[in-house]
XYZ file of C-alpha atoms in Angstrom:
521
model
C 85.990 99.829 58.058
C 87.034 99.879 61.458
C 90.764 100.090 62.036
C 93.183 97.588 61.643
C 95.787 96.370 63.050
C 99.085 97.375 63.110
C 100.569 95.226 60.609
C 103.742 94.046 62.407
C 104.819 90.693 64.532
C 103.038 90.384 67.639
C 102.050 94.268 67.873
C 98.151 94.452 69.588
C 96.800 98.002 69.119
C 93.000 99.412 69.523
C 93.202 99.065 65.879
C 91.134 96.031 65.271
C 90.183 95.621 61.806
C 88.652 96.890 59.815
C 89.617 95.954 57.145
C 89.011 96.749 57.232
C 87.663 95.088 56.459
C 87.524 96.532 56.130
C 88.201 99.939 55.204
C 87.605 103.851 43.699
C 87.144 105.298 40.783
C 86.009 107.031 37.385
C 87.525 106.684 34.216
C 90.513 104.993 34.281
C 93.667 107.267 33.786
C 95.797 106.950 30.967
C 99.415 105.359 32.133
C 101.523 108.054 32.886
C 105.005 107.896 30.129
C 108.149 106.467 31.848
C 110.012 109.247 33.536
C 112.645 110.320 30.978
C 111.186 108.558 27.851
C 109.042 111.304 26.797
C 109.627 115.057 26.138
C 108.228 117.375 28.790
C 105.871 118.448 26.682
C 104.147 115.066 26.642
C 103.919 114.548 30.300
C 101.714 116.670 32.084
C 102.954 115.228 35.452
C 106.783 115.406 34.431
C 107.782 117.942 37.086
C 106.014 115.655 39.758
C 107.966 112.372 37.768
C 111.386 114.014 37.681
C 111.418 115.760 41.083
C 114.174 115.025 43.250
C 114.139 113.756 46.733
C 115.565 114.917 49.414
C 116.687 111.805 51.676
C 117.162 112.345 55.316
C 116.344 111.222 58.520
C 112.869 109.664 59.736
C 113.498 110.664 63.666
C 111.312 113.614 64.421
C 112.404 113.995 68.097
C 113.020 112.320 71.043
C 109.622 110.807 71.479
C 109.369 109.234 67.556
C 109.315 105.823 68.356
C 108.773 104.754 64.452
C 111.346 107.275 63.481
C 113.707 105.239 66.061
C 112.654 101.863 64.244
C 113.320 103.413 60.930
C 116.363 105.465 62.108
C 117.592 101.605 63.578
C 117.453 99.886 60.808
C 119.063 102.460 58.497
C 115.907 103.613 56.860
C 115.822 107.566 55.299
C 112.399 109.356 54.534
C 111.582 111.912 51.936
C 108.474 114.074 51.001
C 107.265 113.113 47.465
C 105.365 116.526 46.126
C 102.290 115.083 44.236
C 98.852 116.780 42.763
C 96.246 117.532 44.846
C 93.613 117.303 41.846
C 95.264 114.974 38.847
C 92.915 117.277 36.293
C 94.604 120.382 37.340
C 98.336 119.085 37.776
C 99.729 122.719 37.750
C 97.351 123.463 40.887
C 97.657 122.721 44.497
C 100.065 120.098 45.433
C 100.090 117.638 48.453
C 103.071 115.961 50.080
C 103.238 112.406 50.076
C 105.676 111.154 53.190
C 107.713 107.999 52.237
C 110.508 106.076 53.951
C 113.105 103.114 52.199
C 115.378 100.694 53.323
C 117.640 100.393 50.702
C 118.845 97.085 48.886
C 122.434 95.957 50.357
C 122.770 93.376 47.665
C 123.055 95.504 44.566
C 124.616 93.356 42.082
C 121.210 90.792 42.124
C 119.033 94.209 42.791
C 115.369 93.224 42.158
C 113.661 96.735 42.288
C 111.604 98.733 44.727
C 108.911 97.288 46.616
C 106.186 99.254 48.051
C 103.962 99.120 51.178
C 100.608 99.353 51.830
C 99.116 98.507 55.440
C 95.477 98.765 55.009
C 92.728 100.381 56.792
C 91.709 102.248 54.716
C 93.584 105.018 56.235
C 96.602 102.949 57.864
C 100.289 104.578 58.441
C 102.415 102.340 56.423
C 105.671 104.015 56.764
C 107.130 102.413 59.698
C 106.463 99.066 58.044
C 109.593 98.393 56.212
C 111.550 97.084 59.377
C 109.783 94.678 59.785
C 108.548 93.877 56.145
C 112.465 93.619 55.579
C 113.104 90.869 58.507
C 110.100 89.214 57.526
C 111.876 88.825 53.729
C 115.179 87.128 55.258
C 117.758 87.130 52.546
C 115.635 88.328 49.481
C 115.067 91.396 51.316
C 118.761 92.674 50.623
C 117.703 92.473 46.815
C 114.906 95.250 47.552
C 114.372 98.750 48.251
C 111.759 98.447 50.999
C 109.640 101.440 50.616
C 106.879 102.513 52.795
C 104.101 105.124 51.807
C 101.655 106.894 53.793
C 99.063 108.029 51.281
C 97.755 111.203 50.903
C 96.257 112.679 53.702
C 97.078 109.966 56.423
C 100.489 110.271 58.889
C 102.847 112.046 57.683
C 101.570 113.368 54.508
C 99.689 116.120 54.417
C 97.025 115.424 57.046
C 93.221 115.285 57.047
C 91.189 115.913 60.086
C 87.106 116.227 60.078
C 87.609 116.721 64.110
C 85.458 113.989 65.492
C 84.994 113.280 69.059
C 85.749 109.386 67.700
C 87.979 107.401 65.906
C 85.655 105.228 63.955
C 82.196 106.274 62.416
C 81.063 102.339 62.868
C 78.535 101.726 65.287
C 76.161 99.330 66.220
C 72.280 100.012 65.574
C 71.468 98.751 69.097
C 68.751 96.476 69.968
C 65.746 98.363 68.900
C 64.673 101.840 66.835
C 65.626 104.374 69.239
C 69.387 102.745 68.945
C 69.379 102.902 65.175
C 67.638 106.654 65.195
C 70.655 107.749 67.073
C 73.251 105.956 64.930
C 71.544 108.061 62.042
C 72.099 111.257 63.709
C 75.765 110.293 64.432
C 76.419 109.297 60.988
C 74.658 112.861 60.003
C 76.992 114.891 62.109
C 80.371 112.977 61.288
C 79.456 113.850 57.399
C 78.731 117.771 58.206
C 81.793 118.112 60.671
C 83.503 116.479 57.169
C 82.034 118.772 54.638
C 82.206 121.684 56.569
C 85.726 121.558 57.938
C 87.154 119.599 54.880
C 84.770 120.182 52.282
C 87.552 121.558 49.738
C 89.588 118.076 49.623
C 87.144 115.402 49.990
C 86.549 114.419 46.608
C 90.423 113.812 45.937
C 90.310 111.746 49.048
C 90.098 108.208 46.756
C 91.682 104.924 46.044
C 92.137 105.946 43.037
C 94.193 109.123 43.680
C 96.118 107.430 45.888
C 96.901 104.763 43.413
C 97.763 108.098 40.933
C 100.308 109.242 43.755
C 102.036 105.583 43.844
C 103.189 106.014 40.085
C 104.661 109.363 41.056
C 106.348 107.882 43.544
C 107.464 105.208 41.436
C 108.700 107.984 38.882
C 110.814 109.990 41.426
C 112.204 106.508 42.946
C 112.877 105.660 39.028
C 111.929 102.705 38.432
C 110.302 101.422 35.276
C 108.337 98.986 37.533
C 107.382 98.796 40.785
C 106.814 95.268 43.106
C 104.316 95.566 45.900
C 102.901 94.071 49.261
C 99.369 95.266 50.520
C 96.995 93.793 52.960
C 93.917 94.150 53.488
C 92.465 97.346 52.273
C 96.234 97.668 50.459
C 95.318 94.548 48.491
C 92.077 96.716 46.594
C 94.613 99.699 46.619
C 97.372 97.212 44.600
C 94.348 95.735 42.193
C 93.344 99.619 41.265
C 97.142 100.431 40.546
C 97.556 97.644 38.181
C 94.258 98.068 36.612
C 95.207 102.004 35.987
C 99.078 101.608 35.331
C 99.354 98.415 33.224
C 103.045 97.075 32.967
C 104.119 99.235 36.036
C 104.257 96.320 38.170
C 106.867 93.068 38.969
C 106.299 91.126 41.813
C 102.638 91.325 43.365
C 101.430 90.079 46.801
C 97.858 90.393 47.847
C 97.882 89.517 51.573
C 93.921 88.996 53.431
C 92.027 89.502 49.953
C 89.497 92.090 49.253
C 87.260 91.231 46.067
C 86.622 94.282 44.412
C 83.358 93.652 43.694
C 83.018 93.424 48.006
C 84.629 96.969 48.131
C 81.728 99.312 49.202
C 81.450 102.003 51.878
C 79.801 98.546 53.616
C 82.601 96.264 53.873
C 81.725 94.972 57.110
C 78.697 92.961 55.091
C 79.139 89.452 55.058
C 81.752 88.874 57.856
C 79.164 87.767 60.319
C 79.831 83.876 59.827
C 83.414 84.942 60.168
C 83.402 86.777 63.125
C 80.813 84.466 64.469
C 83.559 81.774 63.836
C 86.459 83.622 65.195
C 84.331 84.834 68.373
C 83.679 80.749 68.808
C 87.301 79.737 68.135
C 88.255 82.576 71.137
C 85.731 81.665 73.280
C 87.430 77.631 73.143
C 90.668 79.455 74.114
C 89.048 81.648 77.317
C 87.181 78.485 78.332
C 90.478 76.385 78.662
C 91.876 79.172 80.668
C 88.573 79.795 82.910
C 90.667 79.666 86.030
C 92.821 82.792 84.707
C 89.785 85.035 83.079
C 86.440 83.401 85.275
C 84.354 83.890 81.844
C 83.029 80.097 82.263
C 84.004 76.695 82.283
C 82.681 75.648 78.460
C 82.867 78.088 75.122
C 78.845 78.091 75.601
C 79.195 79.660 79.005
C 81.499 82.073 77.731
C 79.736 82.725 74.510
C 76.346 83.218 77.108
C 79.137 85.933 79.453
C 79.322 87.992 75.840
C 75.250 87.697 75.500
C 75.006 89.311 78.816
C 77.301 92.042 78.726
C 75.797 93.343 75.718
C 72.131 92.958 77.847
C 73.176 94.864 80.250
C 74.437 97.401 78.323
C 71.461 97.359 76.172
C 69.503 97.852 79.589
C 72.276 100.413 81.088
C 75.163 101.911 79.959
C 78.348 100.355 81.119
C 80.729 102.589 83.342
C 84.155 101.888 82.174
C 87.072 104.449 83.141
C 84.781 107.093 82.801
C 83.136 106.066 79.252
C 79.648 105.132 79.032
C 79.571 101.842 76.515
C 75.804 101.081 75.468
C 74.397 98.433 73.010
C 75.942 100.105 70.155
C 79.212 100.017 71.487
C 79.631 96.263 73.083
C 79.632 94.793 69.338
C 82.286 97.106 68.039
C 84.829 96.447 70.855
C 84.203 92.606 70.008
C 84.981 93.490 66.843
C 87.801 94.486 67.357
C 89.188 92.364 69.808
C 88.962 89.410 66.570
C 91.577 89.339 63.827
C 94.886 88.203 65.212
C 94.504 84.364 66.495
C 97.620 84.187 69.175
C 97.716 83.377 72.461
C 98.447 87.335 73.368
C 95.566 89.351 71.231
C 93.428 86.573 73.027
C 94.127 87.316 76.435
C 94.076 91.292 75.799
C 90.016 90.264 74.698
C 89.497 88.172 77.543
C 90.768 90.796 79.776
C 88.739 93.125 77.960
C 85.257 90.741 78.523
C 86.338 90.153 82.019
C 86.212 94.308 82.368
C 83.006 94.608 80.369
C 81.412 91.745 82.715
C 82.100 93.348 85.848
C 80.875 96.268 84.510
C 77.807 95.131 83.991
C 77.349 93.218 87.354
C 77.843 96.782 88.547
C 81.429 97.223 89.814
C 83.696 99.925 89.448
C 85.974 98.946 86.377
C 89.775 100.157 85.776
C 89.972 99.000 81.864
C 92.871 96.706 80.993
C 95.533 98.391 78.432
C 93.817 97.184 75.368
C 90.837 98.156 76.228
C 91.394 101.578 77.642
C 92.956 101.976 74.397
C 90.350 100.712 72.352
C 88.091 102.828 73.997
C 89.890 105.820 74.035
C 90.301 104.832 69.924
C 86.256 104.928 69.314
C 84.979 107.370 72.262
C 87.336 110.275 72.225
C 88.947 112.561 69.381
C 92.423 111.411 69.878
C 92.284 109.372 66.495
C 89.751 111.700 64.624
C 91.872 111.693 61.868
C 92.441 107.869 61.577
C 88.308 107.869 61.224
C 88.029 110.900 59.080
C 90.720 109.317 56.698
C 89.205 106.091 55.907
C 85.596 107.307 56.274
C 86.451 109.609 53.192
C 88.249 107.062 51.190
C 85.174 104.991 51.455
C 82.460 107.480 51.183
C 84.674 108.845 47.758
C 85.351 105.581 45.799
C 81.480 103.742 45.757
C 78.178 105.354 46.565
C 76.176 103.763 49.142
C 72.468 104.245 49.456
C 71.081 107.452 50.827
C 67.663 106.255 52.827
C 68.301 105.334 56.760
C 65.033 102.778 55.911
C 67.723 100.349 53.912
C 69.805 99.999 56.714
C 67.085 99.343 58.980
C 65.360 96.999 57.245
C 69.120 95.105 56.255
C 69.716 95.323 60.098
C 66.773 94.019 61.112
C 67.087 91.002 58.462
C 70.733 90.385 59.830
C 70.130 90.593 63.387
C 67.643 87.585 62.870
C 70.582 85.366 61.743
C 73.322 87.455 64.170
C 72.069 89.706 66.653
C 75.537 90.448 68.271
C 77.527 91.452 64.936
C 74.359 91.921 62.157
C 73.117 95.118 63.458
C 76.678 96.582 63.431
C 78.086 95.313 59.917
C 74.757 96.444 57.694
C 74.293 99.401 59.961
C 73.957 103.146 58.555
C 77.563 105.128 57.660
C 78.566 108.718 57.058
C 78.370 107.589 53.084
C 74.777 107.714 53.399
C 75.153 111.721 53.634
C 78.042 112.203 51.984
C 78.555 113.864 48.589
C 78.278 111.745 45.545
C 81.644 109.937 43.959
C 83.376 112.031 41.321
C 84.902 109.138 39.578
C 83.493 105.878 38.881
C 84.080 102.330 40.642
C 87.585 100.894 38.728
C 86.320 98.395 36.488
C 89.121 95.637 38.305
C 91.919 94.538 35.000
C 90.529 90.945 34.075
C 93.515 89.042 35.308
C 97.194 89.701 36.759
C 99.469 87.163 37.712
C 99.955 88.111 41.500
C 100.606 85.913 44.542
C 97.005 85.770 46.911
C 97.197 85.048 50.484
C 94.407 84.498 53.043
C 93.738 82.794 56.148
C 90.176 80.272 56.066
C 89.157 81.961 59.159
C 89.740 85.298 58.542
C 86.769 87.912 60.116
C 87.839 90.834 58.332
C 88.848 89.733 54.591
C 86.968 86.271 54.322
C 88.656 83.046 52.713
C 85.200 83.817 50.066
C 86.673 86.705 49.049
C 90.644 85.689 48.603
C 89.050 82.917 46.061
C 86.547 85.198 44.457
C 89.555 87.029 43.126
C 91.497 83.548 42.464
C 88.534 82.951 40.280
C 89.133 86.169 38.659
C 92.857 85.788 37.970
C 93.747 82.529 36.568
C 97.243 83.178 36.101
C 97.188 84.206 39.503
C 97.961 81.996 43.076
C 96.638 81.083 46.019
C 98.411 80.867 49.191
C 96.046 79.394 51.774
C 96.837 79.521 56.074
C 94.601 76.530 57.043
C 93.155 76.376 60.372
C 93.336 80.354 61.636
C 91.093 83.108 62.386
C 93.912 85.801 61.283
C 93.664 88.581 59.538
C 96.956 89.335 57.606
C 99.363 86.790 57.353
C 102.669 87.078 55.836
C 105.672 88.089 58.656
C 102.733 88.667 60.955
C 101.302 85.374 61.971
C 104.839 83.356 62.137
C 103.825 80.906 59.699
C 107.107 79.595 58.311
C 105.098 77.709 54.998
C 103.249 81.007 54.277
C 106.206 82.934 54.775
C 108.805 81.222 52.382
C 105.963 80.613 49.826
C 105.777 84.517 49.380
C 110.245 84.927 49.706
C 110.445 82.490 47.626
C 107.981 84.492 44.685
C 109.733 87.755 45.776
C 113.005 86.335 44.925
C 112.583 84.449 41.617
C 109.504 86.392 40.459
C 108.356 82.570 39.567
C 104.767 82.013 41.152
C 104.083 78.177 42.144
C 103.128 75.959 39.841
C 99.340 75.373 41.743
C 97.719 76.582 44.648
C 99.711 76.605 48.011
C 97.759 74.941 51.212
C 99.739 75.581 54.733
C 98.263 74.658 57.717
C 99.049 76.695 61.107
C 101.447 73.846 62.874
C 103.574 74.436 60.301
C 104.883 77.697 62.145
């Protein structure tokens, strides 16, 4: 649940997972009837499935970088009008921003294929450049399409007004730190309710998975194909549990189980992230004459132990922000889900900052850490936090007593007192209003293509073959030997890569499970 990252070739934002992680439900909706196939009177959303778009430009001035990307590689956008409350179709309605490359190679046209980035609470529609490079030749067979969902980017926004980005915190390293992550948590749910109180409870997976059929309506198509990572891959598994037959071509890229998808995502990745903290450490230990964090991954690994010390004992001055012992593991965080040679020298940059911080020097942050810092300590992404935070708190109840968390973060910082105490620490859930729907009851099986990486810290490897397990007829595409979150036309695996073009262009999944190993890039 923190944020993730930008889900493009070599891009390095403060976003670091969250899947995020990391980042549902009530009775399942009946399918919708195929746009045209029905009289009106049988369709309750008709107008909302026969709507027409209005195509035009993605640039919104001179400063829209993404609108330049989508502008560049002959991309239009349009507004899709959809329901604010599915019970009440003929009440307030909500714009749903999308964008679409559209397929050059019309006479073997496949269909549309939809985006989802993550987060929960990601921007997803700048994504189709590079989904479409990333697709080679099959990509002229597609309509690219990417979606914000409701209330994130472009659509119609949602903004609780926090002074942060993120509502994750660590609990600190003893009572007083954990008292004041329950206060936090407390005021990020009342700025929530009282500034946004009206559309919270249509903030859900599920809604959003209502607003990808309309979409699919207005594009008209009988079936829709779809990518989604991370949080994107739940988001897919609730749209094909609650629209049965409305999908082609699946892929599921850094797997969340559902039954792993709680307002606590974060629980569980601490062997991951342990793993991937290790694996970086190697990598700043090789290079101790560039970053001076120590000779051997145990001196580094001892650097990271006394950072967070000396936070614990003072609060680090960093270009003018004050990081304490709640904040040390949350930057670590999310400095590890992209293993390359770049994300790991923005975190050992980052360390090297936070050291000499802590040794009592004045510190300038490096880019990715100013920006990481600016992410979690100052408003400018309140609406990134306020997003996802409501998506969670609205799909799964999570328990109400602070004592839970305690006593869960005191029996995980036995095992991991670095990441423990922030992965089973207290949330906004805890005091937010109850789910209106139920959890989606996941469909029993859909032949979809899975792909994970073994060392993944946000999405584990577990969880990928948790839902293998649950989906015979589905596959398996494993990355062997990286701690990456997100893999497909991100990592610059070339066996991952045409395992998933291959599936996209024949529809044909492979006949068994597919094992690449990271040299193969």
């Amino acid at each position: 649940m923190m944020r993730f990252p930008r889900h493009r070739p070599g891009a390095r934002t403060a976003a670091g997972i969250a899947l995020c992680l990391v980042g549902a439900f009530g009775a399942a909706a009946t399918p919708a009837a195929a746009t045209g196939t029905a009289p009106a009177t049988a369709d309750p959303l008709a107008r909302y499935h026969r709507q027409h778009l209005d195509w035009k430009s993605c640039l919104l001035g001179p400063d829209d970088d993404t609108g330049r990307e989508l502008q560049q590689a002959g991309a239009q956008c349009a507004d899709v009008t959809v329901p604010l409350d599915y019970a009440e179709p003929d009440g307030r309605t909500l714009t749903v921003a999308i964008s679409r490359i559209r397929a050059t190679d019309t006479a073997h046209r496949v269909g549309a294929l939809l985006l989802n980035g993550g987060g929960p609470g990601g921007q997803t529609i700048g994504d189709p450049p590079w989904v479409r490079t990333a697709m080679r030749q099959t990509g002229e067979r597609y309509d690219v399409v990417g979606v914000d969902p409701r209330f994130v980017g472009r659509s119609t926004p949602l903004d609780c007004h926090w002074p942060t980005g993120s509502s994750i915190r660590g609990a600190g390293t003893d009572r007083a730190g954990f008292d004041r992550s329950v206060a936090m948590a407390e005021d990020l749910a009342d700025r929530c309710r009282t500034s946004q109180g009206e559309f919270l409870p249509y903030v859900t997976t599920r809604n959003t998975a209502r607003d990808l059929d309309v979409v699919r309506a207005a594009l008209g198509e009988r079936r829709i194909s779809y990518l989604g990572y991370s949080y994107g891959t739940y988001l897919g598994q609730v749209y094909a549990t609650m629209f049965p037959g409305r999908t082609d071509r699946v892929v599921l890229d850094g797997v969340l189980a559902p039954d792993r998808y709680t307002p606590r995502l974060l629980r569980g990745t601490e062997p991951a992230n342990r793993h991937a903290l290790k694996g970086w450490a190697a990598w700043a230990a090789a290079r101790d004459a560039a970053y001076g964090l120590g000779r051997t991954p145990d001196r580094v690994l001892a650097t990271v132990d006394r950072v967070q010390a000396a936070a614990a004992r003072t609060p680090l001055s960093i270009g003018g922000h004050r990081v304490d012992d709640r904040m040390v593991p949350v930057l670590l965080l999310n400095g590890l889900s992209q293993d390359n040679d770049a994300a790991y020298g923005d975190f050992a940059l980052a360390v090297r900052d936070m050291r000499r911080a802590a040794d009592g020097r004045t510190v300038a942050p490096s880019p990715w850490l100013a920006e990481t810092l600016g992410f979690l300590m100052s408003g400018s992404d309140s609406a990134y936090g306020s997003v996802q935070t409501a998506i969670l708190c609205g799909d799964v109840s999570a328990p109400r007593s602070p004592e839970v968390y305690w006593r869960d973060v005191q029996r995980s910082r036995a095992k991991d007192p670095l990441f423990g105490p922030v992965s089973n620490n207290i949330t906004p859930c805890a005091f937010w209003d109850r789910p209106r729907e139920r959890p989606t009851a996941i469909r029993g099986d859909l032949p979809a293509l899975l792909v994970n990486a073994t060392g993944d810290p946000r999405t584990t490897y577990d969880s990928a073959r948790s839902l293998r397990r649950m989906w015979p007829s589905s596959r398996l595409v494993t990355l062997r030997g990286a701690d990456q979150h997100a893999v497909y036309g991100i990592f610059g695996d070339s066996c991952t890569d045409a395992t998933v073009n291959s599936y996209l262009s024949t529809g044909r999944l492979p006949g068994t499970d597919v094992t690449c190993d990271r040299s193969s890039g």
